[in-house]
Tab-separated table of C-alpha atoms in Angstrom:
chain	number	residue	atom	x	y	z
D	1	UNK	CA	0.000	0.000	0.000
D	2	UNK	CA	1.534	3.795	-1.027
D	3	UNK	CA	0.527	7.050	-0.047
D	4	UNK	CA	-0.898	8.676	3.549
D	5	UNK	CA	-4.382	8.946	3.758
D	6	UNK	CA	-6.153	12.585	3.624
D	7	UNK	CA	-9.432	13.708	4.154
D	8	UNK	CA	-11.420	13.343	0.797
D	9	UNK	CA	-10.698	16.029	-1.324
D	10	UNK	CA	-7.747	17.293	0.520
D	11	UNK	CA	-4.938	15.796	-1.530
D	12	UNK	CA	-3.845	17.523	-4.625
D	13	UNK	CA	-5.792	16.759	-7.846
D	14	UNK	CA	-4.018	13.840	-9.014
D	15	UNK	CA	-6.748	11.658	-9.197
D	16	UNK	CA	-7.858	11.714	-12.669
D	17	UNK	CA	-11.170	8.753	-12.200
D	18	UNK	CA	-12.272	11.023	-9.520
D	19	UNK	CA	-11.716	14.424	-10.699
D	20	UNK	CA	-13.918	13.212	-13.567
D	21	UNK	CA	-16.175	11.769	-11.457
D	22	UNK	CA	-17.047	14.715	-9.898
D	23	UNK	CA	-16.937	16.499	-12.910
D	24	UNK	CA	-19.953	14.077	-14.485
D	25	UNK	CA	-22.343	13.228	-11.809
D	26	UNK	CA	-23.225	17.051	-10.216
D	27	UNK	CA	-24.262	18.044	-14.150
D	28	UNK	CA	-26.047	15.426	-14.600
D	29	UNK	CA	-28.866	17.463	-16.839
D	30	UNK	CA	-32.277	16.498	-14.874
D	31	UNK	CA	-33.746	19.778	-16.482
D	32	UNK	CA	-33.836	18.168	-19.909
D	33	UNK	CA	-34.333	15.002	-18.899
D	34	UNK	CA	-37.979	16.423	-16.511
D	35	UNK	CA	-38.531	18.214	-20.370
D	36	UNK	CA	-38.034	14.974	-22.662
D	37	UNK	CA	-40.199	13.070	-19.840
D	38	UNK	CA	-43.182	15.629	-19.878
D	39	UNK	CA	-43.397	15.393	-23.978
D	40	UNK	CA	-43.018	11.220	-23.467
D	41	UNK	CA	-45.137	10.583	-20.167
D	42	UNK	CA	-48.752	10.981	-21.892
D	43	UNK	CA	-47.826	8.070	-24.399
D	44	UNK	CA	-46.321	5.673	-21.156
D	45	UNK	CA	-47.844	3.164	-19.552
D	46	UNK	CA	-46.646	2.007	-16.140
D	47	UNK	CA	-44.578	-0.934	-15.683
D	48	UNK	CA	-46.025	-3.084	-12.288
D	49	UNK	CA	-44.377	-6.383	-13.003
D	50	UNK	CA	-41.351	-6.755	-11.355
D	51	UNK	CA	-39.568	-8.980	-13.890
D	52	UNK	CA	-36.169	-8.135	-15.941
D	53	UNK	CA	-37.247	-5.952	-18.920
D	54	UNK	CA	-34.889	-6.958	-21.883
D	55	UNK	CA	-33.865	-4.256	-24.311
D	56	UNK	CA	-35.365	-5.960	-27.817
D	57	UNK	CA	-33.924	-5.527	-30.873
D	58	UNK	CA	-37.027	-5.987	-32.723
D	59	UNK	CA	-39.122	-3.638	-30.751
D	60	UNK	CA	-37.057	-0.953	-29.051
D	61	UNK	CA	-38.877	0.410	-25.880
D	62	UNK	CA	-37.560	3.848	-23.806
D	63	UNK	CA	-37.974	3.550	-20.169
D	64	UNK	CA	-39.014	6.594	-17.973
D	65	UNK	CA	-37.742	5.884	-14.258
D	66	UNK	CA	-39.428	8.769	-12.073
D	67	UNK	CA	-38.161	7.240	-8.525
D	68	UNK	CA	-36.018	4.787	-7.165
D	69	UNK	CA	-33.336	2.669	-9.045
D	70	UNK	CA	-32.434	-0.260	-11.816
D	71	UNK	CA	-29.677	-1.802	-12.714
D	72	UNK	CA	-28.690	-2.480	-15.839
D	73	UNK	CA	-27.109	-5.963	-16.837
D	74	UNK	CA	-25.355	-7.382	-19.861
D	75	UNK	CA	-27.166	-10.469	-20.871
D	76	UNK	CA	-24.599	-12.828	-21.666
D	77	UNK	CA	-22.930	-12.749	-18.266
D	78	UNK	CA	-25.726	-10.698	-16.019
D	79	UNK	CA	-22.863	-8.448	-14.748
D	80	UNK	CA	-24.245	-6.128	-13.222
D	81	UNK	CA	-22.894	-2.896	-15.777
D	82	UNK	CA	-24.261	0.501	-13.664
D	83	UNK	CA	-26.986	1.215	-12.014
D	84	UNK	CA	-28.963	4.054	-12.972
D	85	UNK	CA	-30.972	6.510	-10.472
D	86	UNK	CA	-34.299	8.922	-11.191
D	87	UNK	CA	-34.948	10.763	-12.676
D	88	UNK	CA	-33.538	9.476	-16.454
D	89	UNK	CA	-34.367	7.946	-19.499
D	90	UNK	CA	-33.391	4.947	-20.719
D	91	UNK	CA	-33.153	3.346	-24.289
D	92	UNK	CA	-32.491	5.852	-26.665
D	93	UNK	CA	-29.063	4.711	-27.734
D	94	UNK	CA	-31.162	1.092	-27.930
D	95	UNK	CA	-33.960	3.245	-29.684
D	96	UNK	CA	-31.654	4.728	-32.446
D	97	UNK	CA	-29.239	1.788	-32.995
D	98	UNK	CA	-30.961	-1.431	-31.363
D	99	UNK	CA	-28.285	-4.154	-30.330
D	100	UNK	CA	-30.592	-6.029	-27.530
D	101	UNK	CA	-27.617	-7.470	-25.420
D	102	UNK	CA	-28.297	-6.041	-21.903
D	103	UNK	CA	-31.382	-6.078	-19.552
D	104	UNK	CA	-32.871	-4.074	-16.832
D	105	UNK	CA	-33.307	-5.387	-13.668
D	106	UNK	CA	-36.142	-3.219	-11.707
D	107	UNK	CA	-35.409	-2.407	-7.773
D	108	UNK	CA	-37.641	-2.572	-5.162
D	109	UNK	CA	-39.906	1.117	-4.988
D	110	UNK	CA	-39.174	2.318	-8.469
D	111	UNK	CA	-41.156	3.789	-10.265
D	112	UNK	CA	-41.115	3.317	-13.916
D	113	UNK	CA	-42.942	3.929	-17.625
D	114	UNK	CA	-42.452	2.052	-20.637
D	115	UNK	CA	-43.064	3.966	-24.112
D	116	UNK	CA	-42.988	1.759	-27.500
D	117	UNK	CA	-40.284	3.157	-29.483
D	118	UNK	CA	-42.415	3.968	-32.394
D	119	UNK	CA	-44.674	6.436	-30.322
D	120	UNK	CA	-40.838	8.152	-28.941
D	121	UNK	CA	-39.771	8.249	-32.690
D	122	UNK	CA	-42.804	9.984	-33.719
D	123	UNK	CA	-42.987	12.553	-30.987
D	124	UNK	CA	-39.182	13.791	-32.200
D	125	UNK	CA	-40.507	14.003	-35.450
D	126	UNK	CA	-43.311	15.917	-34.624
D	127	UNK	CA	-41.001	18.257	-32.517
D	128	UNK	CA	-37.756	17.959	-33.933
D	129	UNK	CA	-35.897	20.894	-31.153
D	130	UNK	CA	-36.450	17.728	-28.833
D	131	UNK	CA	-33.262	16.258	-30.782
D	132	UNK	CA	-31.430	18.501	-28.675
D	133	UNK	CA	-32.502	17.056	-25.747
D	134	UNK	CA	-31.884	13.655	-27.000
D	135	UNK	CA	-28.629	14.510	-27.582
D	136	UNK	CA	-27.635	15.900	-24.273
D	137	UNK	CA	-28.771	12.872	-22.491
D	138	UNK	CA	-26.981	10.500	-24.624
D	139	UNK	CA	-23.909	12.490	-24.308
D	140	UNK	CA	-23.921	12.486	-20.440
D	141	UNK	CA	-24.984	8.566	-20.202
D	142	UNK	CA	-21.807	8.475	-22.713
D	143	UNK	CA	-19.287	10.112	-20.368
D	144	UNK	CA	-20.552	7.780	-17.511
D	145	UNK	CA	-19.947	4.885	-19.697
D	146	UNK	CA	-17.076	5.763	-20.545
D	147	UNK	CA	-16.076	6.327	-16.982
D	148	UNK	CA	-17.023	3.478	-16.026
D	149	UNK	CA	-14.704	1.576	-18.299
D	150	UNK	CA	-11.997	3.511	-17.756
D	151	UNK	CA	-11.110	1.865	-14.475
D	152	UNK	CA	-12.881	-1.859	-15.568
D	153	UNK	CA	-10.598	-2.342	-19.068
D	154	UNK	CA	-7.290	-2.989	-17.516
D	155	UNK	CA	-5.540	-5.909	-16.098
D	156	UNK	CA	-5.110	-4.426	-12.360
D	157	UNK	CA	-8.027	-5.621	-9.338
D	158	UNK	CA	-7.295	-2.894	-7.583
D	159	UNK	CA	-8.077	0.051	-10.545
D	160	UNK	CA	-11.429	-1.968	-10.236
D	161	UNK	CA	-11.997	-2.286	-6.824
D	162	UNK	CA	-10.701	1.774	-6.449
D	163	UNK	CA	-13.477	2.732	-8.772
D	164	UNK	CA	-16.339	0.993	-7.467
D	165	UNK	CA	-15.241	2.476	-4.120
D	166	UNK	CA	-15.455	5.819	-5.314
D	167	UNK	CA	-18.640	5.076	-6.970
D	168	UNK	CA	-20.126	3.834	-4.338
D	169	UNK	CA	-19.482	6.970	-1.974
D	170	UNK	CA	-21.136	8.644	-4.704
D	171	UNK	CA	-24.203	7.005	-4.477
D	172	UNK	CA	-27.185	7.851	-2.375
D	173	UNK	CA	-27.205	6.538	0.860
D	174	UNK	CA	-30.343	4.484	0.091
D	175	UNK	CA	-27.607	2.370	-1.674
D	176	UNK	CA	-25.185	2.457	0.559
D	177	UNK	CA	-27.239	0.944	3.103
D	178	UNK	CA	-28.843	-1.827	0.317
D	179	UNK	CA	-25.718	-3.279	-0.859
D	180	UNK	CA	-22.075	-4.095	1.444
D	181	UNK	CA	-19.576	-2.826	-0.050
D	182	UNK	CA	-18.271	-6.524	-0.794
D	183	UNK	CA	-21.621	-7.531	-3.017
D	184	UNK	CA	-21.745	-4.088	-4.726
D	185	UNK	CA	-17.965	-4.822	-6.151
D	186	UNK	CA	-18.545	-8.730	-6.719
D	187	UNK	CA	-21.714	-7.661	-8.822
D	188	UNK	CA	-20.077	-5.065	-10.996
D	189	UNK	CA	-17.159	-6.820	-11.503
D	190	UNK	CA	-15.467	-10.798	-12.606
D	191	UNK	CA	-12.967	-10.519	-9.342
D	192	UNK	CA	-12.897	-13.280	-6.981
D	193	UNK	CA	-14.589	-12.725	-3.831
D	194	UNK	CA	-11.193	-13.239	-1.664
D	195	UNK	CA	-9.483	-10.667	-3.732
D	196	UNK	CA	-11.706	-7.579	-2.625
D	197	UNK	CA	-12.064	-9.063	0.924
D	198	UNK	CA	-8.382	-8.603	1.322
D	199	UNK	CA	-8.216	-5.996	-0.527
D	200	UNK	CA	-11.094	-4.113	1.530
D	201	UNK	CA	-9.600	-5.506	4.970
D	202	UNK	CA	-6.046	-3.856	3.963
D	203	UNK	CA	-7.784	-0.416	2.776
D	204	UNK	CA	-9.971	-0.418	5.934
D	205	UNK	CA	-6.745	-1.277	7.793
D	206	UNK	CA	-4.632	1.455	6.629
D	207	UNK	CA	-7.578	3.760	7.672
D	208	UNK	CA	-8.232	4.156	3.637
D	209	UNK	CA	-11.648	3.418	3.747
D	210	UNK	CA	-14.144	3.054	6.982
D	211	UNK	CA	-16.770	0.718	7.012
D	212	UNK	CA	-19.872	-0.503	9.751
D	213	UNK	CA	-20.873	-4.153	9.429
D	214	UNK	CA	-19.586	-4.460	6.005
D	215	UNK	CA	-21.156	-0.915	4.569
D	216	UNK	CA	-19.104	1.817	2.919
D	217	UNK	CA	-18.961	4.892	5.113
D	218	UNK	CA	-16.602	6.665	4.403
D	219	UNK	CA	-13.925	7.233	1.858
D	220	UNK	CA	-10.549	8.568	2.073
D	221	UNK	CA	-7.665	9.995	0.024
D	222	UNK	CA	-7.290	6.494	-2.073
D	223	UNK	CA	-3.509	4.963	-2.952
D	224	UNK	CA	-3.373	5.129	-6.623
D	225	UNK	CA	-1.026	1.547	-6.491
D	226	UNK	CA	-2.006	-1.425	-4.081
């Protein structure tokens, strides 16, 4: 283990995953995204089923999640991929170029609408300035993907493990309190569960990390090397 821990956010910005981070999640845009869902809600109809709603190739659907949480899953391992948060839309990247490999997974108290992509695909034609909007959602659920990757396409368990840390602090607390910080990792990632036990124990050990009864609390200045 390298490095002293600091306070978060009292170290110098050397942390490029979490300087970007923070530069992605406060701007998320929710004013667009309350806009595109106004124009969309009158055509939705309520999902009540609990089941996994698979993204179809054949008939693209756009999701409208107005409380709680999913998680979205690629099919052909169920990793878990990200989990998404209200308010936001979901499928228009599946709407405009349909590939049907991943799967939504619905938590418990969300609430969410389902709109048949022809009815979505209409209303933008009809109103073609909602492009814009379309575009500005895609671009932010871009940046998050591609944050996400950044510290998951590498060879390294602890650039893994480091980033599903810091997202984790960033979550709400309704999360925090749902998921250890153990079965949030396991499910996001293909690492052995013994690797991120030690690897937690020796974080929470050198007063990196604090944790009650296996939940993330607290998050310090994180070693860049394990």
């Amino acid at each position: 283990m390298t490095d002293k821990p600091h306070a978060a956010g009292s170290a110098p910005g050397n942390d490029h995953f979490n300087d970007a981070l923070q530069k992605i999640i406060p701007h998320k845009p929710s004013d667009i995204i309350a806009r595109l869902m106004a124009e969309l809600k009158p055509e939705a109809v309520e999902v009540t089923a609990r089941r996994s709603r698979q993204f179809s190739g054949k008939n693209p659907q756009v999701f409208l999640l107005l409380q709680g949480a999913v998680n979205l899953h690629r099919q052909s391992d169920d990793l878990l991929m990200t989990t998404i948060y209200a308010p936001h839309i979901i499928g228009l990247a599946e709407l405009l170029h349909p590939v049907g490999q991943t799967y939504l997974h619905l938590e418990k108290d969300c609430e969410i609408h389902v709109v048949a992509g022809s009815k979505v695909l209409q209303k933008l034609d009809q109103h073609p300035m909602l492009w814009a909007d379309v575009s500005r959602i895609l671009a932010y659920q871009l940046h998050f993907a591609s944050l996400r990757d950044l510290h998951l396409l590498n060879n390294h368990a602890y650039d893994a493990i480091r980033g599903k840390l810091l997202e984790l602090i960033n979550a709400p607390e309704s999360t925090r309190l749902d998921y250890s910080a153990l079965r949030y990792i396991q499910e996001r990632t293909t690492l052995a569960r013994s690797t991120i036990l030690k690897c937690l124990s020796d974080l929470k050990t050198g007063g990196y990390i604090a944790m009650e009864k296996g939940h993330l609390t607290q998050v310090f200045n994180l070693p860049q090397r394990y």
